[in-house]
Protein backbone atom coordinates (compact mmCIF):
# COMPACT_ATOMS: atom_id res chain seq x y z
CA UNK A 1 0.00 0.00 0.00
CA UNK A 2 1.47 3.41 -0.91
CA UNK A 3 2.42 5.77 1.88
CA UNK A 4 -0.13 8.48 2.51
CA UNK A 5 0.29 12.01 3.71
CA UNK A 6 -2.38 14.37 4.88
CA UNK A 7 -1.81 18.09 5.12
CA UNK A 8 -3.20 19.84 8.16
CA UNK A 9 -5.99 22.30 7.45
CA UNK A 10 -4.93 25.90 6.97
CA UNK A 11 -5.04 28.12 10.02
CA UNK A 12 -7.63 30.30 8.34
CA UNK A 13 -10.23 28.83 6.06
CA UNK A 14 -10.96 30.33 2.70
CA UNK A 15 -14.54 31.44 2.27
CA UNK A 16 -16.98 28.92 0.87
CA UNK A 17 -17.24 29.03 -2.88
CA UNK A 18 -20.60 29.34 -4.47
CA UNK A 19 -20.58 26.84 -7.26
CA UNK A 20 -22.17 28.00 -10.49
CA UNK A 21 -23.73 24.54 -10.52
CA UNK A 22 -27.42 25.00 -9.84
CA UNK A 23 -28.55 23.17 -6.73
CA UNK A 24 -32.04 21.93 -7.44
CA UNK A 25 -34.64 22.42 -4.76
CA UNK A 26 -34.97 19.29 -2.68
CA UNK A 27 -37.97 19.02 -0.34
CA UNK A 28 -36.59 18.14 3.08
CA UNK A 29 -33.05 17.04 3.76
CA UNK A 30 -30.99 15.72 0.82
CA UNK A 31 -30.64 11.99 0.22
CA UNK A 32 -27.42 10.18 -0.64
CA UNK A 33 -28.61 10.19 -4.27
CA UNK A 34 -29.05 13.99 -4.13
CA UNK A 35 -25.52 14.36 -2.76
CA UNK A 36 -24.11 12.11 -5.48
CA UNK A 37 -25.94 14.09 -8.15
CA UNK A 38 -24.53 17.33 -6.71
CA UNK A 39 -21.00 15.90 -6.50
CA UNK A 40 -21.09 14.68 -10.11
CA UNK A 41 -22.52 17.94 -11.50
CA UNK A 42 -20.03 20.02 -9.51
CA UNK A 43 -17.12 17.79 -10.57
CA UNK A 44 -18.11 18.47 -14.19
CA UNK A 45 -17.81 22.25 -13.66
CA UNK A 46 -14.37 22.84 -15.26
CA UNK A 47 -14.14 26.48 -14.22
CA UNK A 48 -14.72 25.61 -10.57
CA UNK A 49 -12.32 22.66 -10.67
CA UNK A 50 -9.66 24.81 -12.34
CA UNK A 51 -10.03 27.46 -9.61
CA UNK A 52 -8.76 25.14 -6.84
CA UNK A 53 -5.20 26.05 -5.84
CA UNK A 54 -3.03 22.92 -5.85
CA UNK A 55 -0.09 22.26 -3.54
CA UNK A 56 2.65 19.90 -4.73
CA UNK A 57 2.91 18.16 -1.35
CA UNK A 58 -0.32 18.44 0.62
CA UNK A 59 -4.03 18.20 0.01
CA UNK A 60 -5.88 21.48 -0.52
CA UNK A 61 -9.57 22.15 -0.15
CA UNK A 62 -12.26 24.77 -0.19
CA UNK A 63 -15.74 24.54 1.21
CA UNK A 64 -18.68 24.68 -1.22
CA UNK A 65 -22.37 25.39 -0.76
CA UNK A 66 -23.97 21.94 -0.81
CA UNK A 67 -27.65 21.13 -1.33
CA UNK A 68 -30.19 21.22 1.49
CA UNK A 69 -27.82 22.28 4.25
CA UNK A 70 -25.19 19.66 3.41
CA UNK A 71 -21.47 20.19 3.83
CA UNK A 72 -19.46 20.04 0.59
CA UNK A 73 -15.78 20.29 -0.32
CA UNK A 74 -13.64 20.59 -3.44
CA UNK A 75 -10.40 18.71 -2.66
CA UNK A 76 -7.04 18.58 -4.46
CA UNK A 77 -4.90 15.46 -4.06
CA UNK A 78 -1.18 15.59 -4.88
CA UNK A 79 0.38 12.40 -6.25
CA UNK A 80 0.57 9.62 -3.65
CA UNK A 81 -1.53 11.31 -0.97
CA UNK A 82 -4.57 9.99 0.87
CA UNK A 83 -6.85 10.36 3.83
CA UNK A 84 -5.93 7.36 5.93
CA UNK A 85 -8.71 5.20 7.37
CA UNK A 86 -11.63 7.26 8.73
CA UNK A 87 -15.39 7.41 9.12
CA UNK A 88 -17.90 10.28 9.06
CA UNK A 89 -19.73 9.73 12.37
CA UNK A 90 -23.47 9.68 11.65
CA UNK A 91 -23.30 11.48 8.31
CA UNK A 92 -23.93 9.89 4.92
CA UNK A 93 -22.45 11.29 1.78
CA UNK A 94 -21.07 11.02 -1.72
CA UNK A 95 -18.00 11.95 -3.70
CA UNK A 96 -17.06 12.21 -7.34
CA UNK A 97 -13.71 12.47 -9.07
CA UNK A 98 -13.36 15.59 -11.20
CA UNK A 99 -9.81 15.06 -12.47
CA UNK A 100 -7.37 12.17 -12.29
CA UNK A 101 -8.18 8.95 -10.51
CA UNK A 102 -8.82 8.03 -6.88
CA UNK A 103 -8.84 4.64 -5.18
CA UNK A 104 -11.19 3.90 -2.31
CA UNK A 105 -10.53 1.08 0.13
CA UNK A 106 -13.54 0.44 2.37
CA UNK A 107 -14.56 -2.02 5.04
CA UNK A 108 -17.97 -3.66 4.88
CA UNK A 109 -18.55 -3.47 8.62
CA UNK A 110 -20.50 -1.36 11.08
CA UNK A 111 -18.25 -0.23 13.91
CA UNK A 112 -19.41 0.11 17.51
CA UNK A 113 -20.29 3.72 18.35
CA UNK A 114 -17.73 4.04 21.12
CA UNK A 115 -16.02 2.49 24.09
CA UNK A 116 -13.25 0.73 22.13
CA UNK A 117 -9.72 1.47 20.97
CA UNK A 118 -8.81 -1.71 19.06
CA UNK A 119 -10.88 -4.15 17.01
CA UNK A 120 -9.90 -7.34 15.24
CA UNK A 121 -11.65 -7.49 11.87
CA UNK A 122 -13.16 -10.61 10.37
CA UNK A 123 -12.02 -11.84 6.97
CA UNK A 124 -13.58 -10.75 3.67
CA UNK A 125 -14.54 -7.22 4.78
CA UNK A 126 -12.26 -5.36 2.38
CA UNK A 127 -13.68 -3.62 -0.69
CA UNK A 128 -11.71 -1.56 -3.24
CA UNK A 129 -12.75 0.54 -6.21
CA UNK A 130 -11.14 2.94 -8.62
CA UNK A 131 -12.96 6.17 -9.42
CA UNK A 132 -11.76 7.89 -12.58
CA UNK A 133 -12.81 11.40 -13.64
CA UNK A 134 -16.60 11.45 -13.88
CA UNK A 135 -17.07 8.47 -11.52
CA UNK A 136 -18.74 8.89 -8.16
CA UNK A 137 -20.24 6.92 -5.32
CA UNK A 138 -22.65 7.47 -2.48
CA UNK A 139 -22.31 5.89 0.95
CA UNK A 140 -24.45 5.51 4.02
CA UNK A 141 -23.88 6.19 7.67
CA UNK A 142 -21.22 4.07 9.33
CA UNK A 143 -19.04 4.05 6.22
CA UNK A 144 -15.37 3.39 6.97
CA UNK A 145 -12.81 3.99 4.22
CA UNK A 146 -9.61 5.54 2.99
CA UNK A 147 -9.26 7.46 -0.26
CA UNK A 148 -5.96 7.65 -2.15
CA UNK A 149 -4.50 9.29 -5.23
CA UNK A 150 -2.34 6.39 -6.46
CA UNK A 151 -0.73 8.40 -9.26
CA UNK A 152 3.03 8.89 -8.93
CA UNK A 153 2.94 12.15 -10.92
CA UNK A 154 -0.55 13.67 -11.37
CA UNK A 155 -2.91 15.58 -9.08
CA UNK A 156 -6.49 14.39 -8.66
CA UNK A 157 -9.44 16.62 -7.74
CA UNK A 158 -12.75 15.52 -6.25
CA UNK A 159 -16.00 16.85 -4.81
CA UNK A 160 -17.38 15.51 -1.50
CA UNK A 161 -20.73 16.19 0.20
CA UNK A 162 -22.06 15.07 3.60
CA UNK A 163 -25.37 15.29 5.41
CA UNK A 164 -25.82 16.17 8.12
CA UNK A 165 -22.66 18.31 8.17
CA UNK A 166 -19.85 16.32 9.76
CA UNK A 167 -20.04 16.43 13.58
CA UNK A 168 -16.69 14.64 13.78
CA UNK A 169 -14.34 12.31 11.95
CA UNK A 170 -12.77 9.31 13.64
CA UNK A 171 -9.32 8.40 12.27
CA UNK A 172 -7.94 4.88 12.45
CA UNK A 173 -4.72 3.00 11.83
CA UNK A 174 -4.82 -0.48 10.40
CA UNK A 175 -2.30 -3.29 10.61
CA UNK A 176 -3.60 -6.42 8.91
CA UNK A 177 -6.86 -7.35 10.62
CA UNK A 178 -6.36 -4.94 13.54
CA UNK A 179 -8.11 -1.56 13.42
CA UNK A 180 -7.12 1.00 16.06
CA UNK A 181 -8.89 4.26 16.87
CA UNK A 182 -6.17 6.94 16.78
CA UNK A 183 -7.86 10.33 16.82
CA UNK A 184 -11.20 12.12 16.82
CA UNK A 185 -11.36 15.38 14.86
CA UNK A 186 -14.07 18.01 15.21
CA UNK A 187 -15.13 20.64 12.62
CA UNK A 188 -12.91 23.31 14.13
CA UNK A 189 -9.93 21.07 13.27
CA UNK A 190 -10.51 21.29 9.51
CA UNK A 191 -12.58 24.42 8.85
C-alpha positions as a printed NumPy array, in Angstrom:
array([[  0.   ,   0.   ,   0.   ],
       [  1.474,   3.413,  -0.906],
       [  2.418,   5.768,   1.876],
       [ -0.127,   8.476,   2.511],
       [  0.287,  12.007,   3.706],
       [ -2.375,  14.37 ,   4.883],
       [ -1.807,  18.095,   5.123],
       [ -3.203,  19.84 ,   8.158],
       [ -5.992,  22.299,   7.451],
       [ -4.928,  25.9  ,   6.967],
       [ -5.044,  28.116,  10.018],
       [ -7.628,  30.302,   8.344],
       [-10.227,  28.827,   6.062],
       [-10.956,  30.33 ,   2.695],
       [-14.535,  31.436,   2.271],
       [-16.983,  28.923,   0.874],
       [-17.24 ,  29.029,  -2.875],
       [-20.596,  29.345,  -4.473],
       [-20.583,  26.842,  -7.261],
       [-22.166,  27.997, -10.492],
       [-23.731,  24.536, -10.519],
       [-27.419,  24.999,  -9.839],
       [-28.547,  23.173,  -6.727],
       [-32.037,  21.926,  -7.441],
       [-34.638,  22.422,  -4.762],
       [-34.974,  19.285,  -2.68 ],
       [-37.965,  19.016,  -0.338],
       [-36.591,  18.142,   3.079],
       [-33.046,  17.042,   3.757],
       [-30.99 ,  15.724,   0.822],
       [-30.644,  11.993,   0.216],
       [-27.419,  10.185,  -0.641],
       [-28.606,  10.191,  -4.27 ],
       [-29.052,  13.993,  -4.126],
       [-25.52 ,  14.363,  -2.759],
       [-24.109,  12.111,  -5.479],
       [-25.945,  14.093,  -8.152],
       [-24.531,  17.333,  -6.709],
       [-20.995,  15.9  ,  -6.504],
       [-21.092,  14.684, -10.11 ],
       [-22.515,  17.938, -11.497],
       [-20.03 ,  20.016,  -9.508],
       [-17.12 ,  17.793, -10.569],
       [-18.114,  18.465, -14.186],
       [-17.805,  22.254, -13.664],
       [-14.371,  22.836, -15.259],
       [-14.145,  26.485, -14.222],
       [-14.719,  25.611, -10.569],
       [-12.318,  22.657, -10.672],
       [ -9.655,  24.811, -12.343],
       [-10.027,  27.461,  -9.609],
       [ -8.761,  25.144,  -6.845],
       [ -5.198,  26.054,  -5.841],
       [ -3.029,  22.921,  -5.851],
       [ -0.093,  22.26 ,  -3.539],
       [  2.651,  19.896,  -4.732],
       [  2.911,  18.157,  -1.35 ],
       [ -0.323,  18.439,   0.625],
       [ -4.029,  18.199,   0.009],
       [ -5.877,  21.484,  -0.516],
       [ -9.569,  22.151,  -0.148],
       [-12.262,  24.775,  -0.192],
       [-15.745,  24.539,   1.208],
       [-18.675,  24.679,  -1.22 ],
       [-22.367,  25.387,  -0.756],
       [-23.971,  21.939,  -0.81 ],
       [-27.654,  21.128,  -1.331],
       [-30.195,  21.223,   1.491],
       [-27.817,  22.279,   4.254],
       [-25.187,  19.665,   3.406],
       [-21.471,  20.19 ,   3.828],
       [-19.456,  20.037,   0.59 ],
       [-15.784,  20.29 ,  -0.322],
       [-13.641,  20.586,  -3.443],
       [-10.397,  18.705,  -2.658],
       [ -7.04 ,  18.583,  -4.457],
       [ -4.901,  15.462,  -4.058],
       [ -1.181,  15.592,  -4.885],
       [  0.382,  12.396,  -6.251],
       [  0.569,   9.62 ,  -3.653],
       [ -1.535,  11.307,  -0.97 ],
       [ -4.57 ,   9.989,   0.869],
       [ -6.853,  10.364,   3.827],
       [ -5.927,   7.365,   5.929],
       [ -8.711,   5.199,   7.369],
       [-11.628,   7.261,   8.734],
       [-15.391,   7.408,   9.117],
       [-17.901,  10.276,   9.063],
       [-19.728,   9.734,  12.37 ],
       [-23.474,   9.678,  11.652],
       [-23.296,  11.476,   8.306],
       [-23.934,   9.886,   4.922],
       [-22.447,  11.285,   1.777],
       [-21.067,  11.015,  -1.715],
       [-18.002,  11.949,  -3.696],
       [-17.063,  12.207,  -7.34 ],
       [-13.708,  12.471,  -9.069],
       [-13.359,  15.593, -11.197],
       [ -9.813,  15.065, -12.474],
       [ -7.369,  12.174, -12.292],
       [ -8.183,   8.953, -10.514],
       [ -8.819,   8.025,  -6.881],
       [ -8.837,   4.637,  -5.183],
       [-11.188,   3.904,  -2.31 ],
       [-10.531,   1.084,   0.133],
       [-13.542,   0.435,   2.368],
       [-14.558,  -2.024,   5.043],
       [-17.974,  -3.656,   4.877],
       [-18.547,  -3.468,   8.622],
       [-20.497,  -1.362,  11.083],
       [-18.249,  -0.232,  13.913],
       [-19.408,   0.114,  17.507],
       [-20.29 ,   3.725,  18.351],
       [-17.733,   4.039,  21.124],
       [-16.02 ,   2.485,  24.088],
       [-13.255,   0.734,  22.128],
       [ -9.718,   1.467,  20.973],
       [ -8.806,  -1.713,  19.06 ],
       [-10.878,  -4.151,  17.013],
       [ -9.904,  -7.338,  15.239],
       [-11.648,  -7.489,  11.866],
       [-13.163, -10.607,  10.371],
       [-12.016, -11.843,   6.968],
       [-13.585, -10.752,   3.674],
       [-14.542,  -7.222,   4.776],
       [-12.257,  -5.357,   2.375],
       [-13.676,  -3.62 ,  -0.689],
       [-11.715,  -1.555,  -3.236],
       [-12.752,   0.536,  -6.212],
       [-11.145,   2.942,  -8.615],
       [-12.959,   6.172,  -9.421],
       [-11.761,   7.89 , -12.582],
       [-12.811,  11.396, -13.64 ],
       [-16.602,  11.45 , -13.884],
       [-17.068,   8.469, -11.525],
       [-18.738,   8.887,  -8.163],
       [-20.24 ,   6.925,  -5.324],
       [-22.655,   7.465,  -2.482],
       [-22.312,   5.891,   0.945],
       [-24.448,   5.506,   4.02 ],
       [-23.885,   6.19 ,   7.673],
       [-21.224,   4.067,   9.333],
       [-19.035,   4.054,   6.215],
       [-15.367,   3.388,   6.975],
       [-12.814,   3.989,   4.224],
       [ -9.607,   5.541,   2.99 ],
       [ -9.261,   7.456,  -0.258],
       [ -5.958,   7.647,  -2.152],
       [ -4.504,   9.286,  -5.226],
       [ -2.338,   6.39 ,  -6.46 ],
       [ -0.73 ,   8.396,  -9.262],
       [  3.028,   8.887,  -8.932],
       [  2.937,  12.146, -10.917],
       [ -0.55 ,  13.665, -11.366],
       [ -2.913,  15.577,  -9.084],
       [ -6.485,  14.394,  -8.657],
       [ -9.442,  16.621,  -7.742],
       [-12.748,  15.52 ,  -6.248],
       [-16.005,  16.855,  -4.807],
       [-17.384,  15.511,  -1.497],
       [-20.734,  16.194,   0.201],
       [-22.063,  15.073,   3.6  ],
       [-25.368,  15.286,   5.411],
       [-25.816,  16.175,   8.124],
       [-22.658,  18.31 ,   8.169],
       [-19.847,  16.322,   9.764],
       [-20.045,  16.433,  13.579],
       [-16.686,  14.64 ,  13.779],
       [-14.34 ,  12.314,  11.945],
       [-12.772,   9.31 ,  13.635],
       [ -9.316,   8.404,  12.274],
       [ -7.937,   4.875,  12.451],
       [ -4.721,   2.999,  11.831],
       [ -4.821,  -0.481,  10.401],
       [ -2.302,  -3.292,  10.612],
       [ -3.596,  -6.418,   8.907],
       [ -6.859,  -7.355,  10.616],
       [ -6.364,  -4.942,  13.543],
       [ -8.106,  -1.565,  13.422],
       [ -7.12 ,   0.997,  16.065],
       [ -8.887,   4.262,  16.866],
       [ -6.166,   6.939,  16.782],
       [ -7.859,  10.328,  16.823],
       [-11.197,  12.122,  16.823],
       [-11.361,  15.377,  14.86 ],
       [-14.074,  18.006,  15.208],
       [-15.133,  20.637,  12.624],
       [-12.905,  23.312,  14.132],
       [ -9.931,  21.074,  13.274],
       [-10.51 ,  21.291,   9.511],
       [-12.584,  24.422,   8.852]])
